[in-house]
PDB file of C-alpha atoms in Angstrom:
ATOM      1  CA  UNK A   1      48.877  71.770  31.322  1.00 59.00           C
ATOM      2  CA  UNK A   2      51.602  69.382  32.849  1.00 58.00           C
ATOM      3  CA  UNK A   3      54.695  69.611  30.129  1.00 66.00           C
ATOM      4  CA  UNK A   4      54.358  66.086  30.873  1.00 72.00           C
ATOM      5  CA  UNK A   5      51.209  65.708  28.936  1.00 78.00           C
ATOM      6  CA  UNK A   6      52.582  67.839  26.033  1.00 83.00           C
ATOM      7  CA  UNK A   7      53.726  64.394  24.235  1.00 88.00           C
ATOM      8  CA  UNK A   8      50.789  62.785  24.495  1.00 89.00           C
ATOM      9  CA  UNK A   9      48.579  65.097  23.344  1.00 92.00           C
ATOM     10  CA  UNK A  10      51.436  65.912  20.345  1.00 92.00           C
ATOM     11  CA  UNK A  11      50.853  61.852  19.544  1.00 91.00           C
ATOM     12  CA  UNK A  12      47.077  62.175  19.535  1.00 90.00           C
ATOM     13  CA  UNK A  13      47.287  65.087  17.278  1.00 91.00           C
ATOM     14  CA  UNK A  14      49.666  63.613  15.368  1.00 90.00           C
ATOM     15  CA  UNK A  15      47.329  59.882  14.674  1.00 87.00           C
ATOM     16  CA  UNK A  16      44.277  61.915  13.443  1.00 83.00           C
ATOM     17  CA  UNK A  17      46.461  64.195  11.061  1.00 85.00           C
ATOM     18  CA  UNK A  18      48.562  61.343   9.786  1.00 82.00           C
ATOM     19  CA  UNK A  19      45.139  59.394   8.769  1.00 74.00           C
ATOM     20  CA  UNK A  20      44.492  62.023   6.055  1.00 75.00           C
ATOM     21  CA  UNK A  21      46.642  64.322   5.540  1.00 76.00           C
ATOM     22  CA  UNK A  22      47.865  64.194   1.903  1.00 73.00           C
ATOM     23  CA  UNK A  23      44.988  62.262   0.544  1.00 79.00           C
ATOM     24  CA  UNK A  24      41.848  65.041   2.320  1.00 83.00           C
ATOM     25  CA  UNK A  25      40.217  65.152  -1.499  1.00 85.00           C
ATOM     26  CA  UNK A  26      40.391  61.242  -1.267  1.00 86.00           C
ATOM     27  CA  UNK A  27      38.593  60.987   2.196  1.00 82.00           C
ATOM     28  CA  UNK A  28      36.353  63.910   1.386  1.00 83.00           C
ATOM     29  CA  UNK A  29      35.168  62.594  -1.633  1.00 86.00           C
ATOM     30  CA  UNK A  30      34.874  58.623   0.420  1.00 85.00           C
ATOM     31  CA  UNK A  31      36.896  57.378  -2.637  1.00 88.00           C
ATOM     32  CA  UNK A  32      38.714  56.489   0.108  1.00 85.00           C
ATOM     33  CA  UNK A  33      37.352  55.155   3.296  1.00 86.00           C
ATOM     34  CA  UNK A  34      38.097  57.484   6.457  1.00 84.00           C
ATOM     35  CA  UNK A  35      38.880  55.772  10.299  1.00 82.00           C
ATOM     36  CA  UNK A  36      40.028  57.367  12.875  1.00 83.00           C
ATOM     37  CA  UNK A  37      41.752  56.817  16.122  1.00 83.00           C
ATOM     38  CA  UNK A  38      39.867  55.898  19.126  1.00 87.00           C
ATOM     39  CA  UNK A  39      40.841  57.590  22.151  1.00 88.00           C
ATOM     40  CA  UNK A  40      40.232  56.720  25.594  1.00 91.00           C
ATOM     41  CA  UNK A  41      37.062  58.440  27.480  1.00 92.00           C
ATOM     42  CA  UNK A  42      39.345  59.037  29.969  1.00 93.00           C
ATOM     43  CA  UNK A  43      41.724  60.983  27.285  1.00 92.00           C
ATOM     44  CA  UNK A  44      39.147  62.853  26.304  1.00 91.00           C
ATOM     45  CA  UNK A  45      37.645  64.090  29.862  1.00 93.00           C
ATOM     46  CA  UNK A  46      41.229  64.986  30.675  1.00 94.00           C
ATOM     47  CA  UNK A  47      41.824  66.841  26.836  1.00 93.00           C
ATOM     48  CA  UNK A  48      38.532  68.710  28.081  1.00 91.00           C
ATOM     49  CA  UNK A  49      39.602  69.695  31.327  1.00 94.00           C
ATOM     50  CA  UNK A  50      43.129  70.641  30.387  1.00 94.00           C
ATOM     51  CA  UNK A  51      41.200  72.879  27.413  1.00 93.00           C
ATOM     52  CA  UNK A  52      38.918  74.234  30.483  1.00 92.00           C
ATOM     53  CA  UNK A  53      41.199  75.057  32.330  1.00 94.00           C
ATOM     54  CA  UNK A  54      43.097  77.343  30.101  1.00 93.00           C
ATOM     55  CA  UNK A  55      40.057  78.864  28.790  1.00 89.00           C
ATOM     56  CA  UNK A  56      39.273  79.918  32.551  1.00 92.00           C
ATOM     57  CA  UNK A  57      42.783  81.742  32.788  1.00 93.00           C
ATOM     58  CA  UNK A  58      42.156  83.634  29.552  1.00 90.00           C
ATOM     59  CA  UNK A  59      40.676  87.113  29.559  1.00 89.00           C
ATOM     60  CA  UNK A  60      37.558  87.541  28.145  1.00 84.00           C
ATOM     61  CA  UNK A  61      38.901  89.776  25.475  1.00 86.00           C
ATOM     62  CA  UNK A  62      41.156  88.072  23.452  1.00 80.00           C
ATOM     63  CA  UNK A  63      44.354  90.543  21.642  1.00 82.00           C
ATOM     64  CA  UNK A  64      46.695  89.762  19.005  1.00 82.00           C
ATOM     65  CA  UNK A  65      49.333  91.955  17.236  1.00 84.00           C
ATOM     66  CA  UNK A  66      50.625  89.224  14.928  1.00 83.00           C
ATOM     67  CA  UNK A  67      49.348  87.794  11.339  1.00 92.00           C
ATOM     68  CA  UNK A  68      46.369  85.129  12.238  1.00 95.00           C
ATOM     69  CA  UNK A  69      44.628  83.140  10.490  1.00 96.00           C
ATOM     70  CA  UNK A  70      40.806  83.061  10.978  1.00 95.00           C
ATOM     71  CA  UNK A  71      38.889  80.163  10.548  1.00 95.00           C
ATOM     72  CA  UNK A  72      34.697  79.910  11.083  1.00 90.00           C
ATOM     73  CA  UNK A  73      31.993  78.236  10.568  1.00 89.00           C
ATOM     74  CA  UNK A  74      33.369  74.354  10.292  1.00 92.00           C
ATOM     75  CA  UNK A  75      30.229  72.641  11.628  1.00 89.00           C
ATOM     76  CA  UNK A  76      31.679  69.387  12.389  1.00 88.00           C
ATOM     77  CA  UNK A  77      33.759  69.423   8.628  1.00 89.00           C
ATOM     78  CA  UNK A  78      36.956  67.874   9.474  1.00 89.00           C
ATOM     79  CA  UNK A  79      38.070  67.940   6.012  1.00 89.00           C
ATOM     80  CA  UNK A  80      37.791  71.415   5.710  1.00 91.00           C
ATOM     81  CA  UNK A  81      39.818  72.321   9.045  1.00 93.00           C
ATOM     82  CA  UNK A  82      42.549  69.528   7.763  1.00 92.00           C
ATOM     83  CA  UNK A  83      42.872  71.250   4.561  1.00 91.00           C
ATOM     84  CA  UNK A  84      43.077  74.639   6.574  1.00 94.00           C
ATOM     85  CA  UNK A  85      46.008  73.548   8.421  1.00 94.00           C
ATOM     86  CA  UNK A  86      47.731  72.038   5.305  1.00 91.00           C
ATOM     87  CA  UNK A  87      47.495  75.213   3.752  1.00 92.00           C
ATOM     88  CA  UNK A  88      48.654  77.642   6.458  1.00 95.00           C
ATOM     89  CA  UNK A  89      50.497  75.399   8.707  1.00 94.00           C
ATOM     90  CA  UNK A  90      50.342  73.891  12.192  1.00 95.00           C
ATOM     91  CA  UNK A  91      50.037  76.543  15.111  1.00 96.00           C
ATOM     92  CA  UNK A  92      54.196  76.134  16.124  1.00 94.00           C
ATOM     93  CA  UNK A  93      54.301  78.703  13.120  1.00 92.00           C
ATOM     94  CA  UNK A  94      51.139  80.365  12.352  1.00 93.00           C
ATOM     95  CA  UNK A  95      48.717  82.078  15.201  1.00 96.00           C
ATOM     96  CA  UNK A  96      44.563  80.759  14.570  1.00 97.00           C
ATOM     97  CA  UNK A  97      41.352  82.101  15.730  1.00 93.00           C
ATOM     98  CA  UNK A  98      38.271  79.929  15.322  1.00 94.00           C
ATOM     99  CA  UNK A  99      35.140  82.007  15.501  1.00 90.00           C
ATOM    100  CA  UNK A 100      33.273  79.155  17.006  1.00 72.00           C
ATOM    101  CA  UNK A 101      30.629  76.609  15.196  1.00 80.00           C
ATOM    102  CA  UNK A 102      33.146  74.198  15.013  1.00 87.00           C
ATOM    103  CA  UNK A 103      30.790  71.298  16.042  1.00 84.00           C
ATOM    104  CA  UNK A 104      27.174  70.184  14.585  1.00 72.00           C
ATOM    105  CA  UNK A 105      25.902  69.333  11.039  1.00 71.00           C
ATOM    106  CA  UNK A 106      29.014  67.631  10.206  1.00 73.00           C
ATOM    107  CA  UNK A 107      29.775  63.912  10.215  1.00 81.00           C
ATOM    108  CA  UNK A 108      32.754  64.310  11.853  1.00 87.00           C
ATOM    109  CA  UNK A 109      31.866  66.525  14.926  1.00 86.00           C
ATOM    110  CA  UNK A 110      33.663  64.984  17.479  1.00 88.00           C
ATOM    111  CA  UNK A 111      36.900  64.244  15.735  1.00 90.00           C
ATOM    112  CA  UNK A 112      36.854  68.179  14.603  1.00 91.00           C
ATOM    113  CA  UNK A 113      36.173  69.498  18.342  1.00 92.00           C
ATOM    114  CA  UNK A 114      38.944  67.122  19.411  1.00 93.00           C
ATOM    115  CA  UNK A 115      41.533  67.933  16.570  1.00 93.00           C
ATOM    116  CA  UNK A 116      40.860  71.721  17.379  1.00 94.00           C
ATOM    117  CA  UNK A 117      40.998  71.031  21.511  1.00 94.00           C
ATOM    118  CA  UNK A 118      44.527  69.111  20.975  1.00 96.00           C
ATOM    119  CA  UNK A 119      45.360  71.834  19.082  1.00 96.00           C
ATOM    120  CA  UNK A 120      44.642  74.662  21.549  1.00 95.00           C
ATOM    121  CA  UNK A 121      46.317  72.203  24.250  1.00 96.00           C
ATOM    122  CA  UNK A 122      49.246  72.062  22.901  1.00 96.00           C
ATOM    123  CA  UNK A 123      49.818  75.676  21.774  1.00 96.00           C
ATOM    124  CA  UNK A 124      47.402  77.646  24.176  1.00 95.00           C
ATOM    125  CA  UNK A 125      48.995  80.852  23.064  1.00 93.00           C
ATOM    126  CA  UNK A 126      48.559  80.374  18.779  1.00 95.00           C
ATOM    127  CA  UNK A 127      45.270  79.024  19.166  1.00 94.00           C
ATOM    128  CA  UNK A 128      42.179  81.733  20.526  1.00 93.00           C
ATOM    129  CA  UNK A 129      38.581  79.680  20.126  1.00 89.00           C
ATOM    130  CA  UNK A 130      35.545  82.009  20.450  1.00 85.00           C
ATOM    131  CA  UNK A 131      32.488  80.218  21.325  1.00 70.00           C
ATOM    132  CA  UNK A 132      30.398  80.112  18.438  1.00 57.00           C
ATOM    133  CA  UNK A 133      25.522  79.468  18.771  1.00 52.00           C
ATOM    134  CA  UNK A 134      26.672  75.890  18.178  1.00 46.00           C
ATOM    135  CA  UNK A 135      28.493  75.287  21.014  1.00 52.00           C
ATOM    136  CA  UNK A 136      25.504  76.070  23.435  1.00 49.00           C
ATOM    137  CA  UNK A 137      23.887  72.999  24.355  1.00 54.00           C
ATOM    138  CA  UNK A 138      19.847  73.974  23.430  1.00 51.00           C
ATOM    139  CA  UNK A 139      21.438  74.452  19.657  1.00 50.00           C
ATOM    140  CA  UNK A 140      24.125  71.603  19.321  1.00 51.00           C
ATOM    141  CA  UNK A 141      21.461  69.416  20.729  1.00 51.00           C
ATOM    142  CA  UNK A 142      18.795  70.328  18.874  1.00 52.00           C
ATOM    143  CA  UNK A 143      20.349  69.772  15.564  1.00 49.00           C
ATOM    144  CA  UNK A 144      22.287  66.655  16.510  1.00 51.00           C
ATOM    145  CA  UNK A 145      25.587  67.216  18.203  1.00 49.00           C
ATOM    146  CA  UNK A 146      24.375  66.401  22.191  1.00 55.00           C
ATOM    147  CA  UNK A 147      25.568  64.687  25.205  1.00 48.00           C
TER     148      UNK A 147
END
């Protein structure tokens, strides 16, 4: 990634946090109503090829010798991955792992595959994504999460 594009993806990150953050039990529980930013097809093609990209130069066998957090299984629950990084903290000072499922069943698929691709952008080292059954098209497709 371009350090140009840093601050744009930073801003993107920063519009779907800022929607809920503080008020997640609100917005979970649609006492409040939930919106969030639109962003640009072309954004996202070029959030998916920057994400590519850096998957490509990763080895296929992913090490860590620092505390991580690990976080699976969200199926599309944004809530869940916002309250996740309220509780631990953004990845400038705490190393994830996602162990994959992060899209399908949920309601809010795309915004959590986005949120967690913005998030792996902008610190490729802190994040590490394993590609979960629901990322493979046959599943994600069959069960409602398909292109």
């Amino acid at each position: 990634m371009h350090d140009t594009q840093r601050p744009m993806y930073q801003e993107q990150l920063s519009m779907f946090i800022s929607e809920i953050t503080g008020y997640v039990e609100l917005h979970a529980s649609k006492i409040l109503p939930t919106t969030f930013p639109i962003m640009e097809p072309e954004i996202i093609k070029e959030l998916t090829q920057t994400a590519t990209n850096i998957f490509k130069d990763e080895p296929s066998l992913l090490e860590t010798n620092s505390d991580i957090v690990i976080v699976g299984d969200l199926h599309g629950q944004v809530f869940d991955l916002i309250r996740v990084l309220d509780t631990c903290g953004m990845p400038d000072k705490q190393k994830y792992l996602f162990l994959g499922d992060i899209v399908d069943r949920g309601e809010f698929s795309i915004e959590t595959i986005i949120i967690v691709l913005l998030l792996k952008v902008i610190w490729p080292d802190q994040v590490l994504i394993i590609r979960g059954n629901h990322e493979f098209r046959s599943l994600c497709s069959n069960l409602g999460f398909g292109a």
